[in-house]
GROMACS .gro file of C-alpha atoms in nm:
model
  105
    1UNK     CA    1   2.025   3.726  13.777
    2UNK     CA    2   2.021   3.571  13.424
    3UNK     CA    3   2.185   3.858  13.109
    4UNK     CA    4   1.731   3.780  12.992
    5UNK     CA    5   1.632   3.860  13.336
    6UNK     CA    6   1.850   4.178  13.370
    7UNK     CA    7   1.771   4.299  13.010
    8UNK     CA    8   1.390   4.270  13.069
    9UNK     CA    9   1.434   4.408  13.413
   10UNK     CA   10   1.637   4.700  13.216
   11UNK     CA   11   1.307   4.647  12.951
   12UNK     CA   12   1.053   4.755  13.230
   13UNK     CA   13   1.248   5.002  13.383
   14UNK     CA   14   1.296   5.202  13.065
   15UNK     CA   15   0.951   5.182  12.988
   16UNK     CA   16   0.814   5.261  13.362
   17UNK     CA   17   0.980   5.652  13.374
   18UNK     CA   18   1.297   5.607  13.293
   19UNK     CA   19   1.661   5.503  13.396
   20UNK     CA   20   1.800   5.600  13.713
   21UNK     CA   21   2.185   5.743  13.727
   22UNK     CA   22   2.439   5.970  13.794
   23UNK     CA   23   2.619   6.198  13.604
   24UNK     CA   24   2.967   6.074  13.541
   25UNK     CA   25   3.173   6.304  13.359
   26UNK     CA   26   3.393   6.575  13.565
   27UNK     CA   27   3.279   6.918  13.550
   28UNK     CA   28   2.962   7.023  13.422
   29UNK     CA   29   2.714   6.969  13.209
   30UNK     CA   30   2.446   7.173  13.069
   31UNK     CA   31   2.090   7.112  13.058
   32UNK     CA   32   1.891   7.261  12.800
   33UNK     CA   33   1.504   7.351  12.762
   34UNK     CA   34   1.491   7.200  12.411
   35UNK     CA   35   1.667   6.897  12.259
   36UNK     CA   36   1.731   7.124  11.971
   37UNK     CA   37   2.000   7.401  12.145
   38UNK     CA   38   2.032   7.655  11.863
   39UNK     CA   39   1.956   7.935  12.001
   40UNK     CA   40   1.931   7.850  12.353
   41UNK     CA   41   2.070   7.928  12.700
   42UNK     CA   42   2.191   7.653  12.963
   43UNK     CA   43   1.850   7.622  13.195
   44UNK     CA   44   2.088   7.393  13.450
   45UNK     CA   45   2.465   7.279  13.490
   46UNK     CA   46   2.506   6.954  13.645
   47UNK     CA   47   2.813   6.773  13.812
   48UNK     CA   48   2.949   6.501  13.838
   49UNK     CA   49   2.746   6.229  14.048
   50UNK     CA   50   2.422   6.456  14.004
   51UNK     CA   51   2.121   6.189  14.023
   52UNK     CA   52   1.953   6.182  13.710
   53UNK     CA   53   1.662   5.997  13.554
   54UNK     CA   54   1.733   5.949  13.200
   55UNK     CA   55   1.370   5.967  13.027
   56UNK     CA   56   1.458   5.898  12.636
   57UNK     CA   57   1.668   5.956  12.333
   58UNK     CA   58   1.624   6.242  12.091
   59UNK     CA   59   1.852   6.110  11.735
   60UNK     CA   60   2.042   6.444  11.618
   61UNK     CA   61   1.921   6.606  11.294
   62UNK     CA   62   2.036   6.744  11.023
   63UNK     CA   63   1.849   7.007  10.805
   64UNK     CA   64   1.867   7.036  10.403
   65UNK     CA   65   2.091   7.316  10.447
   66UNK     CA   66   2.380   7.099  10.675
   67UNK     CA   67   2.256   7.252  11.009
   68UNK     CA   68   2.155   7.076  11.271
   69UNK     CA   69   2.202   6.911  11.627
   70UNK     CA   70   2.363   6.607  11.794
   71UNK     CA   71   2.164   6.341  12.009
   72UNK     CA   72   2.026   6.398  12.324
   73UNK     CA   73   1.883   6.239  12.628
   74UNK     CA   74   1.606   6.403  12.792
   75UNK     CA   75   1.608   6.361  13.187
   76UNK     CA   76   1.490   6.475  13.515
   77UNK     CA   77   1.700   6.596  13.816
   78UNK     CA   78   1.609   6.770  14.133
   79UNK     CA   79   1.480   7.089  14.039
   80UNK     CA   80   1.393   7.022  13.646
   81UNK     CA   81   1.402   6.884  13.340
   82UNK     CA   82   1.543   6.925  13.015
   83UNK     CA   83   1.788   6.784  12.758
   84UNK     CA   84   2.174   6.718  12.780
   85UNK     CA   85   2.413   6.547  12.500
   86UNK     CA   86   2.420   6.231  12.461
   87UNK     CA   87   2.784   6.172  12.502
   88UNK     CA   88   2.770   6.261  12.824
   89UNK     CA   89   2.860   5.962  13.069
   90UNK     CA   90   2.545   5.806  13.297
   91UNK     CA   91   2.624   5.545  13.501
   92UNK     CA   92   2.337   5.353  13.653
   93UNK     CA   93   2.297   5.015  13.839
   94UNK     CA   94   2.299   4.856  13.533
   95UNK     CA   95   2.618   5.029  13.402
   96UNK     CA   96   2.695   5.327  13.151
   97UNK     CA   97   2.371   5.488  12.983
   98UNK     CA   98   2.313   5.416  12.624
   99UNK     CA   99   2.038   5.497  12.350
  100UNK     CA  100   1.973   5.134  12.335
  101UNK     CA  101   1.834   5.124  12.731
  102UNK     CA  102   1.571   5.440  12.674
  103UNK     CA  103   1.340   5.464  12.411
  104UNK     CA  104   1.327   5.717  12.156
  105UNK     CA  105   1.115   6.012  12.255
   0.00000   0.00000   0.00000
């Protein structure tokens, strides 16, 4: 497969639900009911090799007063959804996750 073919094959499949991984980092990860965790509580931890379907990309924001929140991805697993950081490793079939293969949500 051509680096077009597999970018607009990437294209579609970001725009058709999402991108399909696993969860690559060891130990877990937490998966949060809002991309904006202040305040929250873990709904889910995830481990590593947990399929995934990474949905889109929340940017991080910062408020006038220097508070704020780092980027997330929102996905689906087996038995919810929410939001986890976006430094956490993904690897699909096309390789490692990155804000540039989801759109923003």
């Amino acid at each position: 497969m051509s680096v077009a073919a597999a970018g607009l094959a990437t294209a579609v499949l970001a725009g058709c639900g999402g991108v399909d991984g696993k969860i690559g980092n060891y130990g877990k990860v937490s998966v949060w009911p809002n991309a904006d965790p202040r305040g929250q509580h873990p709904i889910a931890d995830l481990t590593t090799l947990t399929p995934v379907t990474v949905e889109c990309y929340t940017p991080g924001t910062v408020d006038a007063t220097g508070f704020g929140y780092g980027a997330t991805y929102k996905i689906s697993y087996d038995g919810g959804s929410g939001y986890i950081d976006q430094s956490t490793s993904i690897m699909s079939d096309g390789g490692q996750v990155s804000p540039d293969r989801v759109p923003k949500c």
